[in-house]
Amino acid sequence: MVGPLQVAERLHATDDKLVTPGPMLLMGAPGVGKGTQAKGIMAAWGIPQISTGDLLRDHRDRGTPLGLVATQIMNSGKLVPDDLVNQMVAERLAQPDTARGYILDGYPRTLAQAEWLDNRLGAIPGGLPLIAVSIRVSYTQLLRRITGRRNCPTCQRIYNVYLQPPKVDTVCDVEGTPLVQRADDTEAVFHERMRTYTALTAPVVEHYRASSRFVEVDGEQPADEVMAGIMAAVARLRSQN
Ligand code: AMP
């Protein structure tokens, strides 16, 4: 199996110019693999993954006012209000580690968020334009990926009881810690998240499809191939800047 770093080395071997990834976003329904891809690209290109889901879960775990508002909404499969999420993203984008680029994962999820982001990026003089990546996976596969997903609360490794089970029962291979399931990864909440996705987030994909910096990939291929496809497309689009 080829890991993210080997994929990155291969890309650099065929392309003398070091890629400056700039701002990019990963879109797709719950379970398409945005988080997995973002983590791989982050490791390969050294730019941060900005997952609004992770940022919100962090607020929840720290018991901040935003976390208290967000928890119930997240557990029901609905979306946290745009202005709260935009504000959280603005604070994260102000951090210096975003200078060479970043990967937005799970944001924007509504047209209002997309417009806010477009305006913000458009207001940065000389800033690289956004590249939007859409990952497609069938409904049945998404259901298995989401309802089978478990993670280790100690090291955050992700397993799937159907597709990638741990070696023993439901404990982490590395830590031996019992795996946990996210409260919103049940089948009932999955269907609600898909309804939310179709109504509010699918139009965001169409919004970016109309731009010249849009890439669509088949998320049912092995994860390494999906990643190689995304990185090659981003490198090609950046070379045309
Ligand atoms: P995720 O981990 O990306 O699947 O997000 C988990 C949950 O966090 C979602 O179901 C929403 O309730 C909330 N959330 C994450 N990102 C956003 C966003 N961009 N806008 C609104 N709510 C969000």
mmCIF file of C-alpha atoms and ligand atoms in Angstrom:
data_model
loop_
_atom_site.group_PDB
_atom_site.id
_atom_site.type_symbol
_atom_site.label_atom_id
_atom_site.label_comp_id
_atom_site.label_asym_id
_atom_site.label_seq_id
_atom_site.Cartn_x
_atom_site.Cartn_y
_atom_site.Cartn_z
ATOM 1 C CA MET A 1 0.000 0.000 0.000
ATOM 2 C CA VAL A 2 1.221 3.503 -0.850
ATOM 3 C CA GLY A 3 1.077 6.031 2.017
ATOM 4 C CA PRO A 4 0.451 9.768 1.806
ATOM 5 C CA LEU A 5 4.120 10.651 2.009
ATOM 6 C CA GLN A 6 5.043 8.307 -0.857
ATOM 7 C CA VAL A 7 2.236 9.844 -2.943
ATOM 8 C CA ALA A 8 3.626 13.305 -2.206
ATOM 9 C CA GLU A 9 7.191 12.202 -3.075
ATOM 10 C CA ARG A 10 5.959 10.755 -6.355
ATOM 11 C CA LEU A 11 4.219 14.008 -7.220
ATOM 12 C CA HIS A 12 7.328 16.020 -6.396
ATOM 13 C CA ALA A 13 9.479 13.626 -8.411
ATOM 14 C CA THR A 14 7.412 14.327 -11.522
ATOM 15 C CA ASP A 15 7.079 18.038 -10.882
ATOM 16 C CA ASP A 16 10.183 20.111 -10.146
ATOM 17 C CA LYS A 17 8.229 23.076 -8.860
ATOM 18 C CA LEU A 18 7.257 22.704 -5.228
ATOM 19 C CA VAL A 19 3.516 23.185 -5.004
ATOM 20 C CA THR A 20 2.160 26.073 -2.936
ATOM 21 C CA PRO A 21 -1.231 24.535 -2.251
ATOM 22 C CA GLY A 22 -3.054 27.733 -1.214
ATOM 23 C CA PRO A 23 -6.627 27.566 0.054
ATOM 24 C CA MET A 24 -8.574 24.455 -0.878
ATOM 25 C CA LEU A 25 -11.780 22.880 0.299
ATOM 26 C CA LEU A 26 -13.071 19.329 0.373
ATOM 27 C CA MET A 27 -16.787 18.827 -0.162
ATOM 28 C CA GLY A 28 -18.959 15.755 -0.057
ATOM 29 C CA ALA A 29 -21.678 14.011 1.933
ATOM 30 C CA PRO A 30 -21.002 12.657 5.454
ATOM 31 C CA GLY A 31 -18.683 9.655 5.119
ATOM 32 C CA VAL A 32 -17.116 10.385 1.708
ATOM 33 C CA GLY A 33 -13.690 10.503 3.360
ATOM 34 C CA LYS A 34 -13.079 14.247 3.650
ATOM 35 C CA GLY A 35 -11.327 13.833 7.006
ATOM 36 C CA THR A 36 -9.102 10.977 5.812
ATOM 37 C CA GLN A 37 -8.123 12.849 2.661
ATOM 38 C CA ALA A 38 -7.548 16.116 4.505
ATOM 39 C CA LYS A 39 -5.242 14.400 7.018
ATOM 40 C CA GLY A 40 -3.225 12.760 4.216
ATOM 41 C CA ILE A 41 -2.840 16.012 2.272
ATOM 42 C CA MET A 42 -1.972 17.863 5.462
ATOM 43 C CA ALA A 43 0.878 15.414 6.109
ATOM 44 C CA ALA A 44 2.105 15.530 2.518
ATOM 45 C CA TRP A 45 1.977 19.279 1.916
ATOM 46 C CA GLY A 46 2.456 20.564 5.466
ATOM 47 C CA ILE A 47 -0.666 22.707 5.522
ATOM 48 C CA PRO A 48 -3.353 22.523 8.234
ATOM 49 C CA GLN A 49 -6.660 20.721 7.985
ATOM 50 C CA ILE A 50 -9.460 22.981 9.198
ATOM 51 C CA SER A 51 -12.437 20.784 10.035
ATOM 52 C CA THR A 52 -15.409 22.766 11.331
ATOM 53 C CA GLY A 53 -16.815 19.507 12.785
ATOM 54 C CA ASP A 54 -13.580 18.982 14.778
ATOM 55 C CA LEU A 55 -13.506 22.647 15.876
ATOM 56 C CA LEU A 56 -17.122 22.392 17.064
ATOM 57 C CA ARG A 57 -16.442 19.104 18.917
ATOM 58 C CA ASP A 58 -13.473 20.812 20.581
ATOM 59 C CA HIS A 59 -15.763 23.670 21.721
ATOM 60 C CA ARG A 60 -18.241 21.065 22.984
ATOM 61 C CA ASP A 61 -15.531 19.195 24.940
ATOM 62 C CA ARG A 62 -14.267 22.448 26.480
ATOM 63 C CA GLY A 63 -17.832 23.483 27.379
ATOM 64 C CA THR A 64 -17.558 26.933 25.708
ATOM 65 C CA PRO A 65 -20.764 28.955 25.007
ATOM 66 C CA LEU A 66 -20.483 27.964 21.314
ATOM 67 C CA GLY A 67 -19.982 24.321 22.309
ATOM 68 C CA LEU A 68 -23.125 24.385 24.447
ATOM 69 C CA VAL A 69 -25.202 25.780 21.548
ATOM 70 C CA ALA A 70 -23.656 23.405 19.019
ATOM 71 C CA THR A 71 -23.926 20.070 20.859
ATOM 72 C CA GLN A 72 -27.670 19.543 20.545
ATOM 73 C CA ILE A 73 -27.729 20.749 16.941
ATOM 74 C CA MET A 74 -24.889 18.390 15.995
ATOM 75 C CA ASN A 75 -26.531 15.412 17.695
ATOM 76 C CA SER A 76 -29.698 15.979 15.660
ATOM 77 C CA GLY A 77 -27.906 16.086 12.292
ATOM 78 C CA LYS A 78 -28.786 19.734 11.666
ATOM 79 C CA LEU A 79 -26.388 22.596 10.945
ATOM 80 C CA VAL A 80 -24.963 25.088 13.425
ATOM 81 C CA PRO A 81 -25.998 28.683 12.455
ATOM 82 C CA ASP A 82 -23.884 30.266 9.704
ATOM 83 C CA ASP A 83 -22.743 33.338 11.637
ATOM 84 C CA LEU A 84 -21.374 31.211 14.514
ATOM 85 C CA VAL A 85 -19.484 28.901 12.140
ATOM 86 C CA ASN A 86 -18.178 31.792 9.991
ATOM 87 C CA GLN A 87 -16.874 33.558 13.092
ATOM 88 C CA MET A 88 -15.130 30.362 14.236
ATOM 89 C CA VAL A 89 -13.557 29.930 10.765
ATOM 90 C CA ALA A 90 -12.438 33.598 10.689
ATOM 91 C CA GLU A 91 -10.571 33.072 13.957
ATOM 92 C CA ARG A 92 -8.927 29.893 12.675
ATOM 93 C CA LEU A 93 -7.881 31.442 9.340
ATOM 94 C CA ALA A 94 -6.158 34.270 11.225
ATOM 95 C CA GLN A 95 -3.596 31.790 12.616
ATOM 96 C CA PRO A 96 -0.130 32.044 10.996
ATOM 97 C CA ASP A 97 0.026 28.345 10.009
ATOM 98 C CA THR A 98 -2.468 29.066 7.183
ATOM 99 C CA ALA A 99 0.013 31.255 5.246
ATOM 100 C CA ARG A 100 0.957 28.604 2.582
ATOM 101 C CA GLY A 101 -2.552 27.264 2.378
ATOM 102 C CA TYR A 102 -5.052 25.116 4.236
ATOM 103 C CA ILE A 103 -7.669 22.442 3.666
ATOM 104 C CA LEU A 104 -11.211 23.305 4.672
ATOM 105 C CA ASP A 105 -13.013 20.104 5.597
ATOM 106 C CA GLY A 106 -16.789 20.251 6.064
ATOM 107 C CA TYR A 107 -16.954 23.997 5.360
ATOM 108 C CA PRO A 108 -18.710 25.764 3.646
ATOM 109 C CA ARG A 109 -21.884 23.732 4.087
ATOM 110 C CA THR A 110 -24.431 26.372 2.995
ATOM 111 C CA LEU A 111 -24.538 28.927 0.187
ATOM 112 C CA ALA A 112 -24.396 31.721 2.798
ATOM 113 C CA GLN A 113 -21.152 30.248 4.185
ATOM 114 C CA ALA A 114 -19.739 29.919 0.637
ATOM 115 C CA GLU A 115 -20.535 33.566 -0.121
ATOM 116 C CA TRP A 116 -18.956 34.673 3.154
ATOM 117 C CA LEU A 117 -15.803 32.681 2.337
ATOM 118 C CA ASP A 118 -15.626 33.910 -1.280
ATOM 119 C CA ASN A 119 -15.891 37.528 -0.084
ATOM 120 C CA ARG A 120 -13.280 37.029 2.581
ATOM 121 C CA LEU A 121 -10.775 35.428 0.188
ATOM 122 C CA GLY A 122 -11.553 37.991 -2.528
ATOM 123 C CA ALA A 123 -10.626 40.768 -0.111
ATOM 124 C CA ILE A 124 -7.041 39.461 0.391
ATOM 125 C CA PRO A 125 -4.776 41.339 -2.063
ATOM 126 C CA GLY A 126 -2.700 38.871 -4.140
ATOM 127 C CA GLY A 127 -4.190 35.839 -2.346
ATOM 128 C CA LEU A 128 -4.316 32.542 -4.234
ATOM 129 C CA PRO A 129 -7.824 31.635 -5.402
ATOM 130 C CA LEU A 130 -9.708 28.800 -3.753
ATOM 131 C CA ILE A 131 -9.677 25.296 -5.280
ATOM 132 C CA ALA A 132 -12.831 23.270 -4.579
ATOM 133 C CA VAL A 133 -12.722 19.454 -4.536
ATOM 134 C CA SER A 134 -15.892 17.379 -4.513
ATOM 135 C CA ILE A 135 -15.718 13.696 -3.467
ATOM 136 C CA ARG A 136 -18.529 11.389 -4.636
ATOM 137 C CA VAL A 137 -19.613 8.107 -2.945
ATOM 138 C CA SER A 138 -22.895 6.128 -3.305
ATOM 139 C CA TYR A 139 -25.594 6.322 -0.608
ATOM 140 C CA THR A 140 -25.304 2.628 0.395
ATOM 141 C CA GLN A 141 -21.555 2.856 0.834
ATOM 142 C CA LEU A 142 -21.933 6.046 2.905
ATOM 143 C CA LEU A 143 -24.399 4.337 5.240
ATOM 144 C CA ARG A 144 -21.905 1.505 5.926
ATOM 145 C CA ARG A 145 -19.027 3.914 6.373
ATOM 146 C CA ILE A 146 -20.949 6.122 8.836
ATOM 147 C CA THR A 147 -22.784 3.543 10.942
ATOM 148 C CA GLY A 148 -19.682 1.304 11.126
ATOM 149 C CA ARG A 149 -17.317 4.129 12.106
ATOM 150 C CA ARG A 150 -15.657 3.887 15.562
ATOM 151 C CA ASN A 151 -12.716 5.816 16.924
ATOM 152 C CA CYS A 152 -10.171 5.426 19.661
ATOM 153 C CA PRO A 153 -10.712 8.136 22.279
ATOM 154 C CA THR A 154 -6.994 7.978 23.174
ATOM 155 C CA CYS A 155 -5.186 8.195 19.812
ATOM 156 C CA GLN A 156 -8.125 9.186 17.533
ATOM 157 C CA ARG A 157 -7.415 6.313 15.089
ATOM 158 C CA ILE A 158 -10.520 5.573 13.049
ATOM 159 C CA TYR A 159 -11.856 2.032 12.419
ATOM 160 C CA ASN A 160 -14.927 0.628 10.708
ATOM 161 C CA VAL A 161 -16.595 -2.457 12.149
ATOM 162 C CA TYR A 162 -17.667 -3.577 8.631
ATOM 163 C CA LEU A 163 -14.862 -2.316 6.408
ATOM 164 C CA GLN A 164 -11.755 -1.992 8.599
ATOM 165 C CA PRO A 165 -12.382 -3.716 11.954
ATOM 166 C CA PRO A 166 -9.895 -3.719 14.854
ATOM 167 C CA LYS A 167 -8.003 -7.005 15.392
ATOM 168 C CA VAL A 168 -9.744 -7.754 18.708
ATOM 169 C CA ASP A 169 -13.414 -7.068 19.528
ATOM 170 C CA THR A 170 -13.950 -3.321 19.567
ATOM 171 C CA VAL A 171 -10.735 -2.128 21.152
ATOM 172 C CA CYS A 172 -7.991 -0.019 19.546
ATOM 173 C CA ASP A 173 -5.154 -2.132 18.036
ATOM 174 C CA VAL A 174 -2.552 0.275 19.390
ATOM 175 C CA GLU A 175 -3.935 1.575 22.691
ATOM 176 C CA GLY A 176 -6.199 -1.303 23.746
ATOM 177 C CA THR A 177 -8.810 1.344 24.612
ATOM 178 C CA PRO A 178 -12.497 0.498 23.941
ATOM 179 C CA LEU A 179 -13.572 2.249 20.718
ATOM 180 C CA VAL A 180 -16.404 4.776 20.786
ATOM 181 C CA GLN A 181 -19.081 5.767 18.266
ATOM 182 C CA ARG A 182 -19.903 9.422 17.580
ATOM 183 C CA ALA A 183 -23.413 10.313 18.795
ATOM 184 C CA ASP A 184 -24.307 11.477 15.247
ATOM 185 C CA ASP A 185 -23.065 8.303 13.506
ATOM 186 C CA THR A 186 -26.277 6.320 14.128
ATOM 187 C CA GLU A 187 -28.511 5.323 11.203
ATOM 188 C CA ALA A 188 -31.345 7.699 12.209
ATOM 189 C CA VAL A 189 -29.026 10.698 12.427
ATOM 190 C CA PHE A 190 -27.264 9.629 9.205
ATOM 191 C CA HIS A 191 -30.549 9.934 7.274
ATOM 192 C CA GLU A 192 -31.142 13.396 8.774
ATOM 193 C CA ARG A 193 -27.576 14.467 7.929
ATOM 194 C CA MET A 194 -28.131 13.282 4.334
ATOM 195 C CA ARG A 195 -31.369 15.295 4.132
ATOM 196 C CA THR A 196 -29.503 18.343 5.431
ATOM 197 C CA TYR A 197 -26.709 17.679 2.920
ATOM 198 C CA THR A 198 -29.065 17.400 -0.054
ATOM 199 C CA ALA A 199 -31.053 20.504 0.876
ATOM 200 C CA LEU A 200 -28.275 22.848 1.978
ATOM 201 C CA THR A 201 -24.839 21.568 0.958
ATOM 202 C CA ALA A 202 -25.417 20.033 -2.491
ATOM 203 C CA PRO A 203 -26.101 23.584 -3.834
ATOM 204 C CA VAL A 204 -22.642 24.595 -2.567
ATOM 205 C CA VAL A 205 -21.093 21.902 -4.802
ATOM 206 C CA GLU A 206 -23.006 23.371 -7.764
ATOM 207 C CA HIS A 207 -21.843 26.877 -6.787
ATOM 208 C CA TYR A 208 -18.187 25.809 -7.053
ATOM 209 C CA ARG A 209 -18.738 23.495 -10.050
ATOM 210 C CA ALA A 210 -19.409 26.657 -12.037
ATOM 211 C CA SER A 211 -15.881 27.941 -11.253
ATOM 212 C CA SER A 212 -12.761 27.074 -13.245
ATOM 213 C CA ARG A 213 -11.053 25.716 -10.122
ATOM 214 C CA PHE A 214 -13.292 22.752 -9.412
ATOM 215 C CA VAL A 215 -12.290 19.070 -9.269
ATOM 216 C CA GLU A 216 -14.558 16.040 -8.795
ATOM 217 C CA VAL A 217 -13.150 12.675 -7.722
ATOM 218 C CA ASP A 218 -14.575 9.169 -7.272
ATOM 219 C CA GLY A 219 -14.366 8.503 -3.506
ATOM 220 C CA GLU A 220 -14.984 4.745 -3.883
ATOM 221 C CA GLN A 221 -11.441 4.107 -5.126
ATOM 222 C CA PRO A 222 -8.784 3.138 -2.541
ATOM 223 C CA ALA A 223 -8.008 6.136 -0.302
ATOM 224 C CA ASP A 224 -4.430 6.473 -1.642
ATOM 225 C CA GLU A 225 -5.686 6.745 -5.208
ATOM 226 C CA VAL A 226 -8.290 9.330 -4.237
ATOM 227 C CA MET A 227 -5.548 11.333 -2.556
ATOM 228 C CA ALA A 228 -3.151 11.072 -5.504
ATOM 229 C CA GLY A 229 -5.964 12.227 -7.807
ATOM 230 C CA ILE A 230 -6.778 15.225 -5.632
ATOM 231 C CA MET A 231 -3.143 16.290 -5.219
ATOM 232 C CA ALA A 232 -2.354 15.947 -8.921
ATOM 233 C CA ALA A 233 -5.423 18.016 -9.851
ATOM 234 C CA VAL A 234 -4.600 20.730 -7.311
ATOM 235 C CA ALA A 235 -0.953 20.863 -8.485
ATOM 236 C CA ARG A 236 -2.127 21.176 -12.111
ATOM 237 C CA LEU A 237 -4.622 23.952 -11.309
ATOM 238 C CA ARG A 238 -2.021 25.853 -9.272
ATOM 239 C CA SER A 239 0.471 25.666 -12.122
ATOM 240 C CA GLN A 240 -2.128 27.473 -14.267
ATOM 241 C CA ASN A 241 -2.516 30.373 -11.784
HETATM 242 P P1 AMP B 1 -18.658 16.702 10.532
HETATM 243 O O1 AMP B 1 -17.678 16.214 11.545
HETATM 244 O O2 AMP B 1 -18.037 17.550 9.458
HETATM 245 O O3 AMP B 1 -19.509 15.599 9.969
HETATM 246 O O4 AMP B 1 -19.665 17.696 11.317
HETATM 247 C C1 AMP B 1 -20.444 17.221 12.399
HETATM 248 C C2 AMP B 1 -21.582 18.206 12.665
HETATM 249 O O5 AMP B 1 -21.042 19.492 13.020
HETATM 250 C C3 AMP B 1 -22.503 18.483 11.489
HETATM 251 O O6 AMP B 1 -23.503 17.484 11.339
HETATM 252 C C4 AMP B 1 -23.078 19.831 11.886
HETATM 253 O O7 AMP B 1 -24.056 19.712 12.907
HETATM 254 C C5 AMP B 1 -21.864 20.535 12.499
HETATM 255 N N1 AMP B 1 -21.093 21.257 11.462
HETATM 256 C C6 AMP B 1 -19.856 20.944 10.978
HETATM 257 N N2 AMP B 1 -19.461 21.819 10.032
HETATM 258 C C7 AMP B 1 -20.484 22.718 9.906
HETATM 259 C C8 AMP B 1 -20.694 23.844 9.070
HETATM 260 N N3 AMP B 1 -19.786 24.213 8.151
HETATM 261 N N4 AMP B 1 -21.867 24.524 9.202
HETATM 262 C C9 AMP B 1 -22.787 24.157 10.118
HETATM 263 N N5 AMP B 1 -22.663 23.093 10.923
HETATM 264 C C10 AMP B 1 -21.521 22.364 10.834
#
